[in-house]
Tab-separated table of C-alpha atoms in Angstrom:
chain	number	residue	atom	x	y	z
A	1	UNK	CA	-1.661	-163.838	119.272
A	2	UNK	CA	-0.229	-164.043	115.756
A	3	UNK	CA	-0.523	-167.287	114.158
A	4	UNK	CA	2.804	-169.022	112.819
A	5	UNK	CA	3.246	-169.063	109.110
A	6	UNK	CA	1.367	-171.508	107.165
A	7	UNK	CA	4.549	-173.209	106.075
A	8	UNK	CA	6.152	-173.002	109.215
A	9	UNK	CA	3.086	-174.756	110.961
A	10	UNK	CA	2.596	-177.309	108.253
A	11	UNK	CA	5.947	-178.327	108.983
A	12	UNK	CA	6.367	-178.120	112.604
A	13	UNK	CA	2.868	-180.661	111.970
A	14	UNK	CA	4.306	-182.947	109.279
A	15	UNK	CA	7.973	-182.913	111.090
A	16	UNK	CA	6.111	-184.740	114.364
A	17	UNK	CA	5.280	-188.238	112.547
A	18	UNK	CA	5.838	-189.582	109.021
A	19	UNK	CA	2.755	-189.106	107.571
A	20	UNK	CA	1.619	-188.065	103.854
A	21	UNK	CA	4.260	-184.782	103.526
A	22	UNK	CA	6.887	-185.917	105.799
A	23	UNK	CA	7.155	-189.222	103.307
A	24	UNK	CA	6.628	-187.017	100.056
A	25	UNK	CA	10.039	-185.325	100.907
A	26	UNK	CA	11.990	-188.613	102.320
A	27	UNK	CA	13.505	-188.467	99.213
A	28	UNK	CA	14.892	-184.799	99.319
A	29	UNK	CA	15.863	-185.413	103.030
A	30	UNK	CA	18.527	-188.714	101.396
A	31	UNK	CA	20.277	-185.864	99.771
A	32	UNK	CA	20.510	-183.593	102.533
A	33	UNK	CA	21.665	-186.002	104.627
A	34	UNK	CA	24.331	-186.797	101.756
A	35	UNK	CA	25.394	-183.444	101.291
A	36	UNK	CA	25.962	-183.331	105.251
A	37	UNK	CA	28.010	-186.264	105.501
A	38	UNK	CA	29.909	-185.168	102.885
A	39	UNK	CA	30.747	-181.878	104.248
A	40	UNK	CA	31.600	-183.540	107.315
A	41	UNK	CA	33.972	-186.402	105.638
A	42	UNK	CA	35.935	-183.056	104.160
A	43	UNK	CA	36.969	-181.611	107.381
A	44	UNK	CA	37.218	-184.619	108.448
A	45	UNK	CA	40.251	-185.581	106.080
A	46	UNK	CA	41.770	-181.994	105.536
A	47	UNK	CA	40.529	-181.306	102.174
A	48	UNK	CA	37.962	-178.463	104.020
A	49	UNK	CA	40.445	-176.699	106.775
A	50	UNK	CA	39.386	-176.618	109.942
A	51	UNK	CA	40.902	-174.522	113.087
A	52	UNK	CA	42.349	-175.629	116.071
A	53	UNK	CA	42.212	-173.440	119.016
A	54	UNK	CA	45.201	-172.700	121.326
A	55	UNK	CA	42.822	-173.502	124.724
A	56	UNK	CA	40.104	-176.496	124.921
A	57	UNK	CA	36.784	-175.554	122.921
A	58	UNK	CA	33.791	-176.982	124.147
A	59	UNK	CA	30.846	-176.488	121.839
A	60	UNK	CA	26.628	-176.027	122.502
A	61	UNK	CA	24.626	-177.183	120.102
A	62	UNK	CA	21.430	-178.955	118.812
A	63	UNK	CA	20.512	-180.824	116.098
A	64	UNK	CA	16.680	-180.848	115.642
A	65	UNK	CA	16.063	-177.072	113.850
A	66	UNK	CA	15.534	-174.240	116.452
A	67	UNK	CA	15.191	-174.010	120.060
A	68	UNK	CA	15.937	-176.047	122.726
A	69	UNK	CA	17.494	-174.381	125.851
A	70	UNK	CA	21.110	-173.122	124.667
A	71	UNK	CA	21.014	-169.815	126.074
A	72	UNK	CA	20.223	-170.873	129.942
A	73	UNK	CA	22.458	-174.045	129.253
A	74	UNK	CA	25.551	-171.900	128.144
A	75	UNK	CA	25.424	-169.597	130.811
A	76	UNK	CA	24.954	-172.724	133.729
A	77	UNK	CA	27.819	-174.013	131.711
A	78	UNK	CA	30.064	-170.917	132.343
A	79	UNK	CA	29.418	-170.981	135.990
A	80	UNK	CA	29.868	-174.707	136.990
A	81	UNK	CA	33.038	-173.988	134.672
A	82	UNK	CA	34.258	-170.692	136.828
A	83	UNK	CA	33.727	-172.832	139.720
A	84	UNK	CA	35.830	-175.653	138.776
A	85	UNK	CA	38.330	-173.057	138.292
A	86	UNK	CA	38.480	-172.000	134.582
A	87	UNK	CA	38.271	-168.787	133.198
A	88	UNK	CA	35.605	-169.186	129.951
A	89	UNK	CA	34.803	-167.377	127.328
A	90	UNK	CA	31.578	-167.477	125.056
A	91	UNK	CA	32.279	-167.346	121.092
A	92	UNK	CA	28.553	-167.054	118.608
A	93	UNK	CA	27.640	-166.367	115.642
A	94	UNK	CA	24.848	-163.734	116.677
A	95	UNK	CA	21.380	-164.354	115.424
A	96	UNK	CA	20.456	-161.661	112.982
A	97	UNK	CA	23.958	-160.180	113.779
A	98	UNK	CA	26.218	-158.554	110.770
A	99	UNK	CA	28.633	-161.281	110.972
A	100	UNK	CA	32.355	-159.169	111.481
A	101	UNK	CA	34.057	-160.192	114.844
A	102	UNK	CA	32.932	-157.906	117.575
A	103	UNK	CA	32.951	-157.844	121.379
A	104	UNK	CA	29.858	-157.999	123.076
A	105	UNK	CA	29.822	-155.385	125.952
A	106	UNK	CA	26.577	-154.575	128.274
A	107	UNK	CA	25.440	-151.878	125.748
A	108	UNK	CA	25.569	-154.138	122.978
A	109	UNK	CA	23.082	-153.469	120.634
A	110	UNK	CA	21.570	-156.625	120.128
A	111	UNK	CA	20.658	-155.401	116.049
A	112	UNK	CA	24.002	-155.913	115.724
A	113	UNK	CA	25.480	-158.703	118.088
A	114	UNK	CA	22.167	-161.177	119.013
A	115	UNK	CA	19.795	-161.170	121.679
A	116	UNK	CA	21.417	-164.479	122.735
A	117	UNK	CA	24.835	-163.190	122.730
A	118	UNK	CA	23.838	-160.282	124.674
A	119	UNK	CA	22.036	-162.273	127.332
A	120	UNK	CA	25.231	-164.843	127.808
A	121	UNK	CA	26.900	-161.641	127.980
A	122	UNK	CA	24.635	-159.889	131.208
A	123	UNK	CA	24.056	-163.065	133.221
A	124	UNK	CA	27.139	-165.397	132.603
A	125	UNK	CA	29.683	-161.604	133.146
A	126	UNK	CA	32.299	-163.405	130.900
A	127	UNK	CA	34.056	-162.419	127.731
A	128	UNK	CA	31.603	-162.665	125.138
A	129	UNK	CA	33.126	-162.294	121.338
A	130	UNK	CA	30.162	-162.398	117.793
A	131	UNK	CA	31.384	-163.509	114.369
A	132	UNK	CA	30.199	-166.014	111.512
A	133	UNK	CA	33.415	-167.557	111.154
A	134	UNK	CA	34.165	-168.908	114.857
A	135	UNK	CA	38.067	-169.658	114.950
A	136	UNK	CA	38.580	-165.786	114.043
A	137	UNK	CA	36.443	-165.215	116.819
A	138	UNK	CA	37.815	-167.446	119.278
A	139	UNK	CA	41.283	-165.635	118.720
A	140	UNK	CA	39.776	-161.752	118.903
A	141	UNK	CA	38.299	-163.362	122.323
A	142	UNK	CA	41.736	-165.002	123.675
A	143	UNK	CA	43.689	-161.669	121.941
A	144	UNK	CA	41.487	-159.401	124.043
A	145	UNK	CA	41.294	-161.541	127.233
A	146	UNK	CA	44.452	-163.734	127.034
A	147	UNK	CA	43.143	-164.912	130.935
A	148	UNK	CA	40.458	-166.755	128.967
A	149	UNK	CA	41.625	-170.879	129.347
A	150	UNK	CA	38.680	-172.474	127.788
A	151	UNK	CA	35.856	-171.489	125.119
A	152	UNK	CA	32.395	-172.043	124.817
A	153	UNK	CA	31.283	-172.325	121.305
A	154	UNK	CA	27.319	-171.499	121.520
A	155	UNK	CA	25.324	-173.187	118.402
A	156	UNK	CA	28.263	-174.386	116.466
A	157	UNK	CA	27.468	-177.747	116.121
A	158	UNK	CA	27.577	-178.217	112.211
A	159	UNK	CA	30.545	-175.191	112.207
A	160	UNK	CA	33.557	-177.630	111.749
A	161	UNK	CA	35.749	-175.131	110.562
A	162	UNK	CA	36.425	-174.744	114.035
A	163	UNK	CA	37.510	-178.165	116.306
A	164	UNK	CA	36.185	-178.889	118.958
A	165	UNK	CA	37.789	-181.099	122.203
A	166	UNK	CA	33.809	-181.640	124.000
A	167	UNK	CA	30.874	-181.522	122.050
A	168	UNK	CA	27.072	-181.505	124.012
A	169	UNK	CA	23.507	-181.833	121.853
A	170	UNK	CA	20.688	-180.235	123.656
A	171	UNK	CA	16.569	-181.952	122.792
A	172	UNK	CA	13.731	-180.912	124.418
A	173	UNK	CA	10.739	-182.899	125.196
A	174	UNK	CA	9.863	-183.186	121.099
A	175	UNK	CA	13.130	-185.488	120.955
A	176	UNK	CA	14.197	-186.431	117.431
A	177	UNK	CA	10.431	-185.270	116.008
A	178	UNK	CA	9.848	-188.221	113.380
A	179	UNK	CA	13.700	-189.038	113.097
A	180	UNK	CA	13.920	-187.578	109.938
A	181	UNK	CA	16.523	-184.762	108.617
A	182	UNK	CA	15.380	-181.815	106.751
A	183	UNK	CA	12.913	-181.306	104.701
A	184	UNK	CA	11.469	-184.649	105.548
A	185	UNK	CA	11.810	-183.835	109.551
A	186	UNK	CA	13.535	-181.427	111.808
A	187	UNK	CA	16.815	-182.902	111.831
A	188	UNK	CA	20.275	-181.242	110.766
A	189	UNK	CA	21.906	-184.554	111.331
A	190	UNK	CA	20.919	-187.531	112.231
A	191	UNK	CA	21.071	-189.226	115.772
A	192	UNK	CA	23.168	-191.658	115.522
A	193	UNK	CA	25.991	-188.418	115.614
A	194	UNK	CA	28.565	-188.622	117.573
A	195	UNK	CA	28.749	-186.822	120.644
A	196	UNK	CA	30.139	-186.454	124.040
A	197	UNK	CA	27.041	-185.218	126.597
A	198	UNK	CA	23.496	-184.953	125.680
A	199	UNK	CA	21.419	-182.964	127.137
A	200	UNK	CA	17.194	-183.089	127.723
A	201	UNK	CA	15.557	-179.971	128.095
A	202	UNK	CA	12.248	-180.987	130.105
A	203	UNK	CA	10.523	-183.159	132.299
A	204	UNK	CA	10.548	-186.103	130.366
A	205	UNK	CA	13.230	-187.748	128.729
A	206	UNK	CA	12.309	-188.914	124.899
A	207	UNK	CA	13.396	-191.892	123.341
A	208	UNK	CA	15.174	-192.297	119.917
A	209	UNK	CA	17.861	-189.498	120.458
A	210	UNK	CA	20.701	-191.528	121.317
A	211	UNK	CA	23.348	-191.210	123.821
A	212	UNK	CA	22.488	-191.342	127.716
A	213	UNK	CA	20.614	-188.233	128.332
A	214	UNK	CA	20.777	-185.751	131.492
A	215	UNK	CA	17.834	-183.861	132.144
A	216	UNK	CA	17.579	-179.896	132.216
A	217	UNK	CA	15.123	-178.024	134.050
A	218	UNK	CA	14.743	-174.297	134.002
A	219	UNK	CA	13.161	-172.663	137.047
A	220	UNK	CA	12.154	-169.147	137.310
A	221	UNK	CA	10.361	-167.706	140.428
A	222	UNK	CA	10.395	-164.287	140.271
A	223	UNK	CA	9.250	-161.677	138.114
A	224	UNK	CA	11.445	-158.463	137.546
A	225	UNK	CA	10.249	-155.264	136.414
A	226	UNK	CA	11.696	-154.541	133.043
A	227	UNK	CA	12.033	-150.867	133.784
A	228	UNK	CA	13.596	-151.269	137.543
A	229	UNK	CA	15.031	-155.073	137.739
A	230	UNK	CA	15.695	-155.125	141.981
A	231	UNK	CA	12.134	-154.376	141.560
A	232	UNK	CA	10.652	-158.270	142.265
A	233	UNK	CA	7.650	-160.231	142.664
A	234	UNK	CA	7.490	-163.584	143.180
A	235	UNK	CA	5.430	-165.920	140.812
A	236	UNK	CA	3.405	-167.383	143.565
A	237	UNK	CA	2.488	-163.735	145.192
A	238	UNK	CA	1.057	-163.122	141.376
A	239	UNK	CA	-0.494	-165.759	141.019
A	240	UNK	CA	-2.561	-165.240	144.284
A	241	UNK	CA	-3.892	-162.195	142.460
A	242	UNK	CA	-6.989	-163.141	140.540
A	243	UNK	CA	-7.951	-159.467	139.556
A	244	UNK	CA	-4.744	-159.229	137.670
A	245	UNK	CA	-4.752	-159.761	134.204
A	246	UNK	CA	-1.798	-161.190	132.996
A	247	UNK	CA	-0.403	-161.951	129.312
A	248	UNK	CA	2.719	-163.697	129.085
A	249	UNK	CA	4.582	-163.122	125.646
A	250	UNK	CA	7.469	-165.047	124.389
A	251	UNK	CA	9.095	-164.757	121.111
A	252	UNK	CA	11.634	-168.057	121.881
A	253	UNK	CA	12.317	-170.967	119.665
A	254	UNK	CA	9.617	-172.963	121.651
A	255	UNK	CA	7.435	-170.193	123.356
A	256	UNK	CA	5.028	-173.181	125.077
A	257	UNK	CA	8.011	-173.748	127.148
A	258	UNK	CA	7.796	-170.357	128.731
A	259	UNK	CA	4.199	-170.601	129.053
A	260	UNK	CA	4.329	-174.062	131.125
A	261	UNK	CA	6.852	-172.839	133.137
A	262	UNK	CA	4.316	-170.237	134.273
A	263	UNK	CA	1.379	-172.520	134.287
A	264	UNK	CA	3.348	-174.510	136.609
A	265	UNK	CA	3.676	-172.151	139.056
A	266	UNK	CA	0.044	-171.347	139.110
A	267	UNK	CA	-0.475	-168.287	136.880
A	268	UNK	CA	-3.179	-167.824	134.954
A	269	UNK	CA	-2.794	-165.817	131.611
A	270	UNK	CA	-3.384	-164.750	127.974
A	271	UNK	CA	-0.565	-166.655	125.415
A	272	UNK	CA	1.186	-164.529	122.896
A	273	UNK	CA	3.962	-166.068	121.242
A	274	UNK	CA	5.879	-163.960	118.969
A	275	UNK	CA	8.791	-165.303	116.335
A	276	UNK	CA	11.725	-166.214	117.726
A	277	UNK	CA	14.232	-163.374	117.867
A	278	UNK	CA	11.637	-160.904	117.295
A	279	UNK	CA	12.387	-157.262	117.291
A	280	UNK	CA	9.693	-155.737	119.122
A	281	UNK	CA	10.333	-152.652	116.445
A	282	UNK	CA	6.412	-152.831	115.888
A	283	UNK	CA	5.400	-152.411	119.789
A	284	UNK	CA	3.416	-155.772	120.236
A	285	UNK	CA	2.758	-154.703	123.349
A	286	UNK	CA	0.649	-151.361	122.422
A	287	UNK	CA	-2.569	-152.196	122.504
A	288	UNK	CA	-2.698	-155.297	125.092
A	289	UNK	CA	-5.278	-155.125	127.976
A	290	UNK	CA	-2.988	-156.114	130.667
A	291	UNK	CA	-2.083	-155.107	134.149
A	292	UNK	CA	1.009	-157.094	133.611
A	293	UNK	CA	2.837	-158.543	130.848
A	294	UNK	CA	5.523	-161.390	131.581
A	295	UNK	CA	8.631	-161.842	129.074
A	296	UNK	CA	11.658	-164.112	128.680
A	297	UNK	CA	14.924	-162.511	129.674
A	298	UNK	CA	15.973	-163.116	125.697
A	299	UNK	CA	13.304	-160.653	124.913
A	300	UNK	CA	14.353	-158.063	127.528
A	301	UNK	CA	17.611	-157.510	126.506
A	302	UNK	CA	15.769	-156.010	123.496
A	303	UNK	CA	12.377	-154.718	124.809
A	304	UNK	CA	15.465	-152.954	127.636
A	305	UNK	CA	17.053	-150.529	124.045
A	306	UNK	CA	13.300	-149.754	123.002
A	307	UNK	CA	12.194	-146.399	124.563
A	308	UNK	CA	8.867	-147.169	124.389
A	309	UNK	CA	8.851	-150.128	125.546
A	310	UNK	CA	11.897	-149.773	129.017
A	311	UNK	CA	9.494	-147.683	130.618
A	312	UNK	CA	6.203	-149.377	130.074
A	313	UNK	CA	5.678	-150.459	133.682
A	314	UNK	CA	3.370	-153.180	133.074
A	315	UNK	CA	6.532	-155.377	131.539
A	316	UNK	CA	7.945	-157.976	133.833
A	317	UNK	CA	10.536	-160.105	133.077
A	318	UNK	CA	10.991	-163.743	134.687
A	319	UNK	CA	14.553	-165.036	134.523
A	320	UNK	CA	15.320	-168.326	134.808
A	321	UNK	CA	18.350	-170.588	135.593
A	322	UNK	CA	19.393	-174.400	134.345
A	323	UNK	CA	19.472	-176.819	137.064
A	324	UNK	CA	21.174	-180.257	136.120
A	325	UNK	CA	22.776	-183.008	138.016
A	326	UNK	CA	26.016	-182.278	139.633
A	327	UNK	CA	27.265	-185.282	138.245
A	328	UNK	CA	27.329	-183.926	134.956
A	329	UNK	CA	29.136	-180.994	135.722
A	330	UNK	CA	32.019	-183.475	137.117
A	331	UNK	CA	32.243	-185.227	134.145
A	332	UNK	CA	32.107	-182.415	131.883
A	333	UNK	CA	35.327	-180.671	134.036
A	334	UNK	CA	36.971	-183.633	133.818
A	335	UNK	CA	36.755	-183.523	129.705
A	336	UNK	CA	37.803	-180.158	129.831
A	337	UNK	CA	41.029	-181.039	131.651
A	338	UNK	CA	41.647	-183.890	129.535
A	339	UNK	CA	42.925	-181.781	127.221
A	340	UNK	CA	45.199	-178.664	128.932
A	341	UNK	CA	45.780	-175.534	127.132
A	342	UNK	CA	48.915	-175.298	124.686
């Protein structure tokens, strides 16, 4: 498997305690974190304007730098919401998208919309509407699908040109890292934030992150075959066969979630983690001895629009869904009706 950058894995190091480096840029983190709270104090008084939405906006986020379980959080969050009744929407930005407003259909190409988008798209079947500057995407979404009563704002924590009525952090098991904010740690803001719901993405439940955490757990017991996907196999039949050689490949913000996921259900396998929102444009796949090759649903949406790679029948993919106490989804409904459409 490809090694992570140099920089990117002396940080990832440095960012879990505050040793030698993490201390040598507390300094630069003070103005970060100065810089933030001055943005923040902006919109926060008017002088930056900020956006308020005709329906209640709840928004996804995280604050410690990349992944932590958005994707599978958003889409749980759109169906406990359809099931309480509402009719939501997703609004993103699009990782490596161009930016302009744009729908995001089932053909989507995810070049040009996300992988992320795309995927809330397919498995949540809501409106789904891409665009750096959210409120303008919020109202394409609600022009095009005025049934839409509510809005999901995925990863727009630190976007306060558009308000928000519920805010919800997502962690995973690293927590806070050394409680730092950037450069010093992985922080974009520090824990003490206010929020309304936060969310713990794993097993354990970290200390240090503030607010009372739920926990998250994705599940995934099935494997799909990328090329025919009511073709199925379930984890535990594949793991009963020995002879197979497997290589599970995950190019995720935190690919050793995948992998655990798998180890928990008794596979054995090869690792190859990939950067997250990789492309597959350079066929990572091609010369793999495998029988079978497991990949996140986030990476099929893309490996799916590669020709190559859609008919390579040795690509499975293993979806997985959110599963979090029921009490949360109460209290979250009941913040969403706290505040009633205009």
């Amino acid at each position: 498997p490809p090694a992570p950058s140099g920089l990117a894995a002396t940080l990832s190091r440095a960012w879990s305690a505050r040793g030698p480096l993490a201390c040598a840029l507390w300094p630069v983190s003070l103005l970060f974190g100065a810089l933030a709270a001055l943005r923040r104090a902006l919109f926060r008084t008017g002088l930056m304007a900020s956006q308020r939405l005709p329906v209640p906006v709840v928004v996804v986020g995280n604050i410690f730098i990349g992944g932590t379980g958005k994707t599978p959080f958003t889409i749980w969050l759109v169906q406990t919401l359809r099931a309480a009744g509402f009719h939501p929407g997703v609004i993103s930005r699009g990782h490596g998208g161009e930016g302009a407003v744009q729908p995001v259909g089932a053909d989507a190409n995810p070049q040009q919309v996300g992988d992320e988008p795309l995927l809330i798209a397919l498995r949540a079947q809501c409106p789904v509407m891409v665009g750096r500057e959210r409120a303008a995407a919020g109202c394409a979404l609600l022009a095009a699908h005025p049934e839409v009563d509510l809005i999901i704002s995925d990863d727009c924590l630190q976007h306060y040109a558009l308000q928000r009525d519920v805010e919800i952090i997502l962690f995973d098991t690293r927590g806070a890292g050394n409680g730092w904010l950037l450069p010093a740690g992985p922080l974009r803001e520090p824990v003490s934030r206010r929020r309304d719901f936060t969310i713990v993405n794993g097993a354990e439940l970290p200390g240090g992150i503030g607010g009372t955490p739920y926990r998250m757990q994705l599940a995934g017991q099935v494997a799909e075959r990328l090329l025919r996907r009511d073709e199925q196999i379930a984890l535990s039949a594949l793991a009963a066969q020995p002879a197979t050689r497997i290589v599970a490949a995950a190019g995720i913000g935190n690919p050793g979630r995948f992998f655990a996921m798998l180890r928990a259900a008794g596979l054995r396998f090869d690792e190859l983690a990939l950067p997250d929102h990789h492309d597959f444009l350079d066929q990572p796949f091609a010369r793999l001895d495998a029988d079978v090759i497991l990949i996140t649903e986030k990476d099929a949406v893309k490996c799916a629009q590669i020709e190559q790679l859609k008919n390579d029948p040795r690509l499975w993919v293993v979806p997985v869904s959110a599963q979090l106490d029921a009490a949360l989804a109460e209290h979250i409904v009941e913040k969403c009706r706290g505040r009633s459409p205009a």
